[in-house]
Structures are given as structure tokens and as C-alpha cells.
Amino acid sequence: MDKLKFRNAMKKRKPRFERQYANVMKQFKGSWNRPRGMHSKIRRGMRGKKLLPTVGFRSPNADRGLLRSGLESVVVSNIVQLQKIDAKKQAAVLATGLGMRKRIEFLNKAIELKILVHNVKEPARYIEEAKNPAMRQLTLPI
């Protein structure tokens, strides 16, 4: 877990890599594209300019792919996969193709097995709102 704390600290210090003209053109906000221009100051790595993503910003090998909590995420699309999860080392991520009935079934089983479901914030509240058809259209993502 010591490496995980180190990785999280490094990720906090890592800059947001933005496209070259992201401050001028709104459509470039939040996306990355390598600068290729001949005179590009960013491509040439000049001081005071935005940083390029490099190997030094990468997280440690052992912690790569883990969630911030230190758990490994496992995509689950059936009950058997959910039952195979080790709750101490892994967290479930419900597949996007699941319907509402299966989703509720999975969440009930996850609560019973005390498994963290990463893409549902409050499973108990989610189940309650899913059973009420009036609330379902307003609040729940499908």
C-alpha cells in the first residue's frame, strides 16, 4: 500500500496535459494531441510552456490499473463473475449492456457479499429509485 500512496501523490502533482491551443480554441479543451509543428515551442520542450506526456509521469508497474482505493476493477456481466470477486482485492464494475432488472439483481447480490460496485455510488438508494418507475426517468442513468 505504500506504493499506492506514492502513486496517488504523484498523480496529484501530474499536470493536466492539454492540446497546444486549448486556451484559445474551446473545442480543444480536455483533449490531447501531440504538437507536430516545426516551430512549436511545446514540441521542442521550451521552458515555461506546457509539458508533454513522458515516461516519467507513468505510475509504478505494480499499481498500474488499480483504482485510487487500491482495488482492481473487474467488469461483471453475470452473477457467476460477481461471485468470483475477492472483496478485499477487487471491485465490481457493472457492464453497460445490463438491463435494469439484472442491474438490481447484481446490486442486491453485491450488497449481500459486501462487494464494492465502482460505477454505482449508493447501491441501496439506486435499487430503491429503480423500483419506483416515476423516479427512474428523472435520476437514474441507464
CSV table of N, CA and C in Angstrom, one decimal:
chain,number,residue,atom,x,y,z
A,1,MET,N,0.8,-1.2,0.0
A,1,MET,CA,0.0,0.0,0.0
A,1,MET,C,0.9,1.3,0.0
A,2,ASP,N,2.1,1.1,0.4
A,2,ASP,CA,3.0,2.3,0.4
A,2,ASP,C,3.2,2.8,-1.0
A,3,LYS,N,3.3,1.9,-2.0
A,3,LYS,CA,3.5,2.3,-3.4
A,3,LYS,C,2.2,3.0,-3.9
A,4,LEU,N,1.1,2.6,-3.4
A,4,LEU,CA,-0.2,3.2,-3.8
A,4,LEU,C,-0.3,4.6,-3.3
A,5,LYS,N,0.1,4.9,-2.1
A,5,LYS,CA,0.1,6.2,-1.6
A,5,LYS,C,1.1,7.1,-2.4
A,6,PHE,N,2.2,6.5,-2.8
A,6,PHE,CA,3.2,7.3,-3.6
A,6,PHE,C,2.6,7.6,-5.0
A,7,ARG,N,1.9,6.6,-5.6
A,7,ARG,CA,1.3,6.8,-6.9
A,7,ARG,C,0.2,7.9,-6.8
A,8,ASN,N,-0.7,7.9,-5.8
A,8,ASN,CA,-1.7,8.9,-5.6
A,8,ASN,C,-1.1,10.3,-5.5
A,9,ALA,N,0.0,10.4,-4.7
A,9,ALA,CA,0.7,11.6,-4.5
A,9,ALA,C,1.2,12.1,-5.8
A,10,MET,N,1.8,11.2,-6.6
A,10,MET,CA,2.4,11.6,-7.9
A,10,MET,C,1.3,12.0,-8.9
A,11,LYS,N,0.1,11.4,-8.9
A,11,LYS,CA,-0.9,11.7,-9.8
A,11,LYS,C,-1.5,13.1,-9.4
A,12,LYS,N,-1.5,13.5,-8.2
A,12,LYS,CA,-1.9,14.8,-7.8
A,12,LYS,C,-1.0,15.9,-8.3
A,13,ARG,N,0.3,15.6,-8.4
A,13,ARG,CA,1.3,16.6,-8.9
A,13,ARG,C,1.4,16.6,-10.4
A,14,LYS,N,0.8,15.5,-11.1
A,14,LYS,CA,0.9,15.5,-12.6
A,14,LYS,C,0.1,16.6,-13.2
A,15,PRO,N,0.6,17.3,-14.2
A,15,PRO,CA,-0.2,18.3,-14.8
A,15,PRO,C,-1.3,17.7,-15.7
A,16,ARG,N,-2.3,18.6,-16.0
A,16,ARG,CA,-3.3,18.2,-17.0
A,16,ARG,C,-2.7,18.5,-18.4
A,17,PHE,N,-2.6,17.4,-19.1
A,17,PHE,CA,-2.0,17.6,-20.5
A,17,PHE,C,-3.1,18.1,-21.4
A,18,GLU,N,-2.9,19.3,-21.9
A,18,GLU,CA,-3.8,19.9,-22.8
A,18,GLU,C,-3.2,20.1,-24.2
A,19,ARG,N,-4.1,20.2,-25.2
A,19,ARG,CA,-3.7,20.5,-26.5
A,19,ARG,C,-3.0,21.8,-26.7
A,20,GLN,N,-2.3,22.0,-27.7
A,20,GLN,CA,-1.5,23.2,-27.8
A,20,GLN,C,-2.3,24.5,-27.7
A,21,TYR,N,-3.4,24.7,-28.4
A,21,TYR,CA,-4.1,25.9,-28.4
A,21,TYR,C,-5.4,25.8,-27.5
A,22,ALA,N,-5.4,25.0,-26.5
A,22,ALA,CA,-6.6,24.8,-25.7
A,22,ALA,C,-7.1,26.0,-25.0
A,23,ASN,N,-6.1,27.0,-24.7
A,23,ASN,CA,-6.5,28.2,-24.1
A,23,ASN,C,-7.2,29.2,-25.1
A,24,VAL,N,-7.0,29.0,-26.4
A,24,VAL,CA,-7.6,29.9,-27.4
A,24,VAL,C,-8.9,29.3,-28.0
A,25,MET,N,-8.8,28.0,-28.3
A,25,MET,CA,-10.0,27.3,-29.0
A,25,MET,C,-10.7,26.4,-28.1
A,26,LYS,N,-12.0,26.7,-27.8
A,26,LYS,CA,-12.7,25.9,-26.8
A,26,LYS,C,-12.9,24.4,-27.2
A,27,GLN,N,-12.9,24.1,-28.5
A,27,GLN,CA,-13.1,22.7,-28.9
A,27,GLN,C,-12.0,21.8,-28.6
A,28,PHE,N,-10.8,22.4,-28.2
A,28,PHE,CA,-9.6,21.6,-27.9
A,28,PHE,C,-9.6,21.4,-26.4
A,29,LYS,N,-10.4,21.9,-25.6
A,29,LYS,CA,-10.4,21.7,-24.1
A,29,LYS,C,-10.6,20.3,-23.7
A,30,GLY,N,-9.7,19.8,-22.9
A,30,GLY,CA,-9.9,18.4,-22.3
A,30,GLY,C,-9.3,17.3,-23.2
A,31,SER,N,-8.8,17.7,-24.4
A,31,SER,CA,-8.3,16.6,-25.3
A,31,SER,C,-6.8,16.8,-25.5
A,32,TRP,N,-6.1,15.7,-25.8
A,32,TRP,CA,-4.7,15.8,-26.1
A,32,TRP,C,-4.4,15.4,-27.5
A,33,ASN,N,-3.5,16.1,-28.1
A,33,ASN,CA,-3.0,15.8,-29.4
A,33,ASN,C,-1.5,16.2,-29.4
A,34,ARG,N,-0.6,15.4,-29.9
A,34,ARG,CA,0.8,15.7,-29.9
A,34,ARG,C,1.1,16.9,-30.8
A,35,PRO,N,1.8,17.9,-30.4
A,35,PRO,CA,2.1,19.0,-31.2
A,35,PRO,C,3.2,18.6,-32.3
A,36,ARG,N,2.9,18.9,-33.5
A,36,ARG,CA,3.8,18.4,-34.6
A,36,ARG,C,4.4,19.6,-35.4
A,37,GLY,N,4.1,20.8,-35.1
A,37,GLY,CA,4.6,21.9,-35.8
A,37,GLY,C,6.1,22.1,-35.8
A,38,MET,N,6.6,22.6,-36.9
A,38,MET,CA,8.1,22.8,-37.0
A,38,MET,C,8.6,23.7,-35.9
A,39,HIS,N,7.9,24.8,-35.7
A,39,HIS,CA,8.3,25.8,-34.8
A,39,HIS,C,7.6,25.8,-33.4
A,40,SER,N,6.9,24.7,-33.1
A,40,SER,CA,6.2,24.5,-31.9
A,40,SER,C,7.1,24.6,-30.7
A,41,LYS,N,6.8,25.5,-29.8
A,41,LYS,CA,7.6,25.6,-28.5
A,41,LYS,C,7.4,24.4,-27.6
A,42,ILE,N,6.1,24.0,-27.6
A,42,ILE,CA,5.8,22.8,-26.7
A,42,ILE,C,6.5,21.6,-27.2
A,43,ARG,N,6.5,21.3,-28.5
A,43,ARG,CA,7.1,20.1,-29.0
A,43,ARG,C,8.6,20.1,-28.7
A,44,ARG,N,9.2,21.3,-28.8
A,44,ARG,CA,10.7,21.4,-28.5
A,44,ARG,C,11.0,21.5,-27.0
A,45,GLY,N,10.0,21.5,-26.2
A,45,GLY,CA,10.2,21.4,-24.7
A,45,GLY,C,10.8,22.6,-24.1
A,46,MET,N,10.4,23.8,-24.6
A,46,MET,CA,11.0,25.0,-24.1
A,46,MET,C,10.4,25.4,-22.7
A,47,ARG,N,11.2,26.0,-21.9
A,47,ARG,CA,10.8,26.4,-20.5
A,47,ARG,C,9.6,27.3,-20.5
A,48,GLY,N,8.8,27.1,-19.5
A,48,GLY,CA,7.6,28.0,-19.4
A,48,GLY,C,6.4,27.6,-20.3
A,49,LYS,N,6.6,26.6,-21.1
A,49,LYS,CA,5.5,26.1,-21.9
A,49,LYS,C,4.8,24.9,-21.3
A,50,LYS,N,3.7,24.4,-21.9
A,50,LYS,CA,3.0,23.2,-21.4
A,50,LYS,C,3.9,22.0,-21.5
A,51,LEU,N,3.8,21.0,-20.6
A,51,LEU,CA,4.6,19.8,-20.6
A,51,LEU,C,4.0,18.8,-21.5
A,52,LEU,N,4.8,17.9,-22.1
A,52,LEU,CA,4.4,16.8,-22.9
A,52,LEU,C,4.3,15.6,-22.0
A,53,PRO,N,3.4,14.7,-22.3
A,53,PRO,CA,3.3,13.4,-21.5
A,53,PRO,C,4.6,12.6,-21.8
A,54,THR,N,5.3,12.2,-20.8
A,54,THR,CA,6.5,11.4,-20.9
A,54,THR,C,6.5,10.2,-20.0
A,55,VAL,N,7.5,9.4,-20.1
A,55,VAL,CA,7.6,8.2,-19.3
A,55,VAL,C,7.6,8.5,-17.8
A,56,GLY,N,8.2,9.6,-17.5
A,56,GLY,CA,8.4,9.9,-16.1
A,56,GLY,C,7.1,10.2,-15.3
A,57,PHE,N,6.0,10.4,-16.0
A,57,PHE,CA,4.7,10.7,-15.4
A,57,PHE,C,3.9,9.4,-15.2
A,58,ARG,N,4.5,8.2,-15.6
A,58,ARG,CA,3.8,7.0,-15.5
A,58,ARG,C,3.7,6.5,-14.1
A,59,SER,N,2.7,5.7,-13.7
A,59,SER,CA,2.6,5.2,-12.4
A,59,SER,C,3.4,3.9,-12.3
A,60,PRO,N,3.7,3.5,-11.0
A,60,PRO,CA,4.5,2.3,-10.8
A,60,PRO,C,3.9,1.1,-11.4
A,61,ASN,N,4.7,0.1,-11.9
A,61,ASN,CA,4.2,-1.1,-12.6
A,61,ASN,C,3.2,-1.9,-11.7
A,62,ALA,N,3.5,-2.0,-10.4
A,62,ALA,CA,2.7,-2.8,-9.6
A,62,ALA,C,1.3,-2.2,-9.3
A,63,ASP,N,1.2,-0.9,-9.4
A,63,ASP,CA,-0.1,-0.2,-9.1
A,63,ASP,C,-0.8,0.2,-10.4
A,64,ARG,N,-0.3,-0.1,-11.5
A,64,ARG,CA,-1.0,0.3,-12.8
A,64,ARG,C,-2.3,-0.4,-12.9
A,65,GLY,N,-3.3,0.4,-13.3
A,65,GLY,CA,-4.6,-0.2,-13.5
A,65,GLY,C,-5.5,-0.3,-12.3
A,66,LEU,N,-4.9,0.0,-11.1
A,66,LEU,CA,-5.7,0.0,-9.9
A,66,LEU,C,-6.5,1.3,-9.7
A,67,LEU,N,-7.6,1.1,-8.9
A,67,LEU,CA,-8.4,2.3,-8.6
A,67,LEU,C,-7.7,3.1,-7.5
A,68,ARG,N,-8.1,4.3,-7.2
A,68,ARG,CA,-7.4,5.1,-6.1
A,68,ARG,C,-7.5,4.4,-4.8
A,69,SER,N,-8.5,3.6,-4.6
A,69,SER,CA,-8.7,2.9,-3.3
A,69,SER,C,-7.7,1.7,-3.2
A,70,GLY,N,-7.1,1.3,-4.3
A,70,GLY,CA,-6.1,0.2,-4.3
A,70,GLY,C,-6.7,-1.1,-4.8
A,71,LEU,N,-8.0,-1.0,-5.1
A,71,LEU,CA,-8.7,-2.2,-5.6
A,71,LEU,C,-8.6,-2.3,-7.1
A,72,GLU,N,-8.6,-3.6,-7.6
A,72,GLU,CA,-8.6,-3.8,-9.1
A,72,GLU,C,-10.0,-3.9,-9.6
A,73,SER,N,-10.3,-3.2,-10.7
A,73,SER,CA,-11.6,-3.2,-11.2
A,73,SER,C,-11.9,-4.4,-12.1
A,74,VAL,N,-13.0,-5.0,-11.9
A,74,VAL,CA,-13.4,-6.2,-12.7
A,74,VAL,C,-14.8,-6.0,-13.3
A,75,VAL,N,-14.9,-6.0,-14.7
A,75,VAL,CA,-16.2,-5.8,-15.3
A,75,VAL,C,-17.0,-7.1,-15.2
A,76,VAL,N,-18.2,-6.9,-14.7
A,76,VAL,CA,-19.1,-8.0,-14.4
A,76,VAL,C,-20.3,-8.0,-15.3
A,77,SER,N,-20.6,-9.1,-16.0
A,77,SER,CA,-21.8,-9.2,-16.8
A,77,SER,C,-22.7,-10.3,-16.5
A,78,ASN,N,-22.3,-11.2,-15.5
A,78,ASN,CA,-23.2,-12.2,-15.0
A,78,ASN,C,-22.9,-12.5,-13.5
A,79,ILE,N,-23.9,-13.2,-12.9
A,79,ILE,CA,-23.8,-13.4,-11.4
A,79,ILE,C,-22.6,-14.3,-11.0
A,80,VAL,N,-22.2,-15.2,-11.9
A,80,VAL,CA,-21.1,-16.1,-11.6
A,80,VAL,C,-19.8,-15.3,-11.5
A,81,GLN,N,-19.6,-14.3,-12.4
A,81,GLN,CA,-18.4,-13.4,-12.3
A,81,GLN,C,-18.4,-12.6,-11.0
A,82,LEU,N,-19.6,-12.2,-10.6
A,82,LEU,CA,-19.7,-11.4,-9.4
A,82,LEU,C,-19.4,-12.2,-8.2
A,83,GLN,N,-19.7,-13.5,-8.2
A,83,GLN,CA,-19.4,-14.4,-7.0
A,83,GLN,C,-17.9,-14.7,-6.9
A,84,LYS,N,-17.2,-14.7,-8.0
A,84,LYS,CA,-15.8,-15.0,-8.1
A,84,LYS,C,-14.9,-13.8,-7.5
A,85,ILE,N,-15.5,-12.7,-7.4
A,85,ILE,CA,-14.7,-11.5,-7.0
A,85,ILE,C,-14.3,-11.6,-5.5
A,86,ASP,N,-13.0,-11.3,-5.3
A,86,ASP,CA,-12.4,-11.2,-3.9
A,86,ASP,C,-12.6,-9.8,-3.4
A,87,ALA,N,-13.5,-9.6,-2.4
A,87,ALA,CA,-13.9,-8.3,-2.0
A,87,ALA,C,-12.8,-7.5,-1.4
A,88,LYS,N,-11.7,-8.1,-0.9
A,88,LYS,CA,-10.6,-7.4,-0.3
A,88,LYS,C,-9.6,-6.8,-1.4
A,89,LYS,N,-9.6,-7.4,-2.6
A,89,LYS,CA,-8.7,-7.0,-3.6
A,89,LYS,C,-9.3,-6.4,-4.9
A,90,GLN,N,-10.6,-6.7,-5.1
A,90,GLN,CA,-11.2,-6.3,-6.3
A,90,GLN,C,-12.5,-5.6,-6.1
A,91,ALA,N,-12.9,-4.7,-7.1
A,91,ALA,CA,-14.2,-4.0,-7.1
A,91,ALA,C,-14.9,-4.3,-8.3
A,92,ALA,N,-16.2,-4.5,-8.3
A,92,ALA,CA,-17.0,-4.8,-9.5
A,92,ALA,C,-17.4,-3.5,-10.2
A,93,VAL,N,-17.4,-3.7,-11.6
A,93,VAL,CA,-17.9,-2.6,-12.4
A,93,VAL,C,-19.0,-3.3,-13.3
A,94,LEU,N,-20.2,-2.8,-13.2
A,94,LEU,CA,-21.3,-3.4,-13.9
A,94,LEU,C,-21.2,-3.1,-15.4
A,95,ALA,N,-21.3,-4.1,-16.2
A,95,ALA,CA,-21.2,-3.9,-17.7
A,95,ALA,C,-22.3,-3.0,-18.2
A,96,THR,N,-22.1,-2.2,-19.2
A,96,THR,CA,-23.0,-1.2,-19.7
A,96,THR,C,-24.2,-1.8,-20.4
A,97,GLY,N,-24.1,-3.1,-20.9
A,97,GLY,CA,-25.2,-3.7,-21.6
A,97,GLY,C,-26.2,-4.3,-20.7
A,98,LEU,N,-26.1,-4.2,-19.4
A,98,LEU,CA,-27.1,-4.8,-18.4
A,98,LEU,C,-28.3,-4.0,-18.4
A,99,GLY,N,-29.5,-4.7,-18.4
A,99,GLY,CA,-30.7,-4.0,-18.2
A,99,GLY,C,-31.0,-3.7,-16.7
A,100,MET,N,-32.1,-3.0,-16.5
A,100,MET,CA,-32.4,-2.6,-15.1
A,100,MET,C,-32.7,-3.7,-14.2
A,101,ARG,N,-33.4,-4.8,-14.7
A,101,ARG,CA,-33.7,-5.9,-13.8
A,101,ARG,C,-32.4,-6.6,-13.4
A,102,LYS,N,-31.5,-6.9,-14.3
A,102,LYS,CA,-30.2,-7.6,-13.9
A,102,LYS,C,-29.4,-6.7,-13.0
A,103,ARG,N,-29.4,-5.4,-13.3
A,103,ARG,CA,-28.6,-4.4,-12.5
A,103,ARG,C,-29.1,-4.5,-11.0
A,104,ILE,N,-30.4,-4.5,-10.8
A,104,ILE,CA,-30.9,-4.6,-9.5
A,104,ILE,C,-30.5,-5.9,-8.8
A,105,GLU,N,-30.6,-7.0,-9.6
A,105,GLU,CA,-30.2,-8.3,-9.1
A,105,GLU,C,-28.8,-8.3,-8.7
A,106,PHE,N,-27.9,-7.8,-9.5
A,106,PHE,CA,-26.5,-7.7,-9.2
A,106,PHE,C,-26.2,-6.9,-8.0
A,107,LEU,N,-26.8,-5.7,-7.9
A,107,LEU,CA,-26.6,-4.9,-6.7
A,107,LEU,C,-27.0,-5.5,-5.4
A,108,ASN,N,-28.2,-6.2,-5.4
A,108,ASN,CA,-28.6,-6.9,-4.2
A,108,ASN,C,-27.6,-8.0,-3.8
A,109,LYS,N,-27.0,-8.7,-4.8
A,109,LYS,CA,-26.0,-9.7,-4.5
A,109,LYS,C,-24.7,-9.1,-4.0
A,110,ALA,N,-24.4,-8.0,-4.6
A,110,ALA,CA,-23.1,-7.3,-4.2
A,110,ALA,C,-23.2,-6.8,-2.8
A,111,ILE,N,-24.4,-6.3,-2.4
A,111,ILE,CA,-24.6,-5.8,-1.0
A,111,ILE,C,-24.5,-7.0,-0.1
A,112,GLU,N,-25.1,-8.2,-0.5
A,112,GLU,CA,-25.1,-9.4,0.3
A,112,GLU,C,-23.7,-9.9,0.5
A,113,LEU,N,-22.9,-9.8,-0.6
A,113,LEU,CA,-21.5,-10.3,-0.5
A,113,LEU,C,-20.5,-9.3,0.0
A,114,LYS,N,-21.0,-8.0,0.2
A,114,LYS,CA,-20.2,-6.9,0.7
A,114,LYS,C,-19.1,-6.6,-0.4
A,115,ILE,N,-19.5,-6.5,-1.6
A,115,ILE,CA,-18.5,-6.2,-2.7
A,115,ILE,C,-18.8,-4.7,-3.1
A,116,LEU,N,-17.7,-4.0,-3.3
A,116,LEU,CA,-17.8,-2.6,-3.8
A,116,LEU,C,-18.2,-2.6,-5.3
A,117,VAL,N,-19.2,-1.8,-5.6
A,117,VAL,CA,-19.6,-1.7,-7.0
A,117,VAL,C,-19.1,-0.3,-7.4
A,118,HIS,N,-18.1,-0.2,-8.3
A,118,HIS,CA,-17.4,1.1,-8.6
A,118,HIS,C,-18.3,2.1,-9.4
A,119,ASN,N,-19.1,1.6,-10.3
A,119,ASN,CA,-19.9,2.6,-11.1
A,119,ASN,C,-21.3,2.9,-10.6
A,120,VAL,N,-21.6,2.5,-9.3
A,120,VAL,CA,-22.8,2.9,-8.7
A,120,VAL,C,-22.5,3.5,-7.3
A,121,LYS,N,-22.8,4.7,-7.0
A,121,LYS,CA,-22.4,5.4,-5.8
A,121,LYS,C,-23.0,4.8,-4.6
A,122,GLU,N,-24.3,4.7,-4.5
A,122,GLU,CA,-25.1,4.2,-3.4
A,122,GLU,C,-26.0,3.1,-3.9
A,123,PRO,N,-25.6,1.8,-3.8
A,123,PRO,CA,-26.4,0.7,-4.4
A,123,PRO,C,-27.8,0.6,-3.8
A,124,ALA,N,-27.9,0.8,-2.5
A,124,ALA,CA,-29.2,0.7,-1.8
A,124,ALA,C,-30.2,1.7,-2.3
A,125,ARG,N,-29.7,3.0,-2.4
A,125,ARG,CA,-30.5,4.1,-2.9
A,125,ARG,C,-30.9,3.9,-4.4
A,126,TYR,N,-29.9,3.4,-5.2
A,126,TYR,CA,-30.1,3.1,-6.6
A,126,TYR,C,-31.2,2.1,-6.8
A,127,ILE,N,-31.2,1.0,-6.0
A,127,ILE,CA,-32.2,-0.1,-6.1
A,127,ILE,C,-33.6,0.5,-5.8
A,128,GLU,N,-33.7,1.3,-4.7
A,128,GLU,CA,-34.9,1.9,-4.3
A,128,GLU,C,-35.5,2.8,-5.4
A,129,GLU,N,-34.7,3.6,-6.0
A,129,GLU,CA,-35.2,4.5,-7.0
A,129,GLU,C,-35.5,3.8,-8.3
A,130,ALA,N,-34.8,2.7,-8.6
A,130,ALA,CA,-35.1,1.9,-9.8
A,130,ALA,C,-36.4,1.2,-9.7
A,131,LYS,N,-36.8,0.8,-8.5
A,131,LYS,CA,-38.1,0.1,-8.3
A,131,LYS,C,-39.3,1.1,-8.4
A,132,ASN,N,-39.0,2.4,-8.2
A,132,ASN,CA,-40.1,3.4,-8.4
A,132,ASN,C,-40.0,4.0,-9.8
A,133,PRO,N,-41.0,3.6,-10.7
A,133,PRO,CA,-40.9,4.0,-12.1
A,133,PRO,C,-41.0,5.5,-12.3
A,134,ALA,N,-41.6,6.2,-11.4
A,134,ALA,CA,-41.7,7.7,-11.6
A,134,ALA,C,-40.4,8.3,-11.4
A,135,MET,N,-39.6,7.8,-10.5
A,135,MET,CA,-38.2,8.4,-10.2
A,135,MET,C,-37.2,8.0,-11.2
A,136,ARG,N,-37.4,6.8,-11.8
A,136,ARG,CA,-36.4,6.2,-12.7
A,136,ARG,C,-36.0,7.1,-13.9
A,137,GLN,N,-37.0,7.7,-14.5
A,137,GLN,CA,-36.8,8.6,-15.6
A,137,GLN,C,-36.0,9.8,-15.3
A,138,LEU,N,-36.2,10.3,-14.0
A,138,LEU,CA,-35.5,11.6,-13.6
A,138,LEU,C,-34.1,11.4,-13.2
A,139,THR,N,-33.8,10.4,-12.4
A,139,THR,CA,-32.5,10.4,-11.8
A,139,THR,C,-31.5,9.3,-12.2
A,140,LEU,N,-32.0,8.2,-12.6
A,140,LEU,CA,-31.1,7.1,-12.9
A,140,LEU,C,-30.5,7.1,-14.3
A,141,PRO,N,-29.2,6.9,-14.4
A,141,PRO,CA,-28.5,6.7,-15.7
A,141,PRO,C,-28.8,5.3,-16.2
A,142,ILE,N,-28.9,5.1,-17.4
A,142,ILE,CA,-29.2,3.8,-18.0
A,142,ILE,C,-27.9,3.3,-18.7
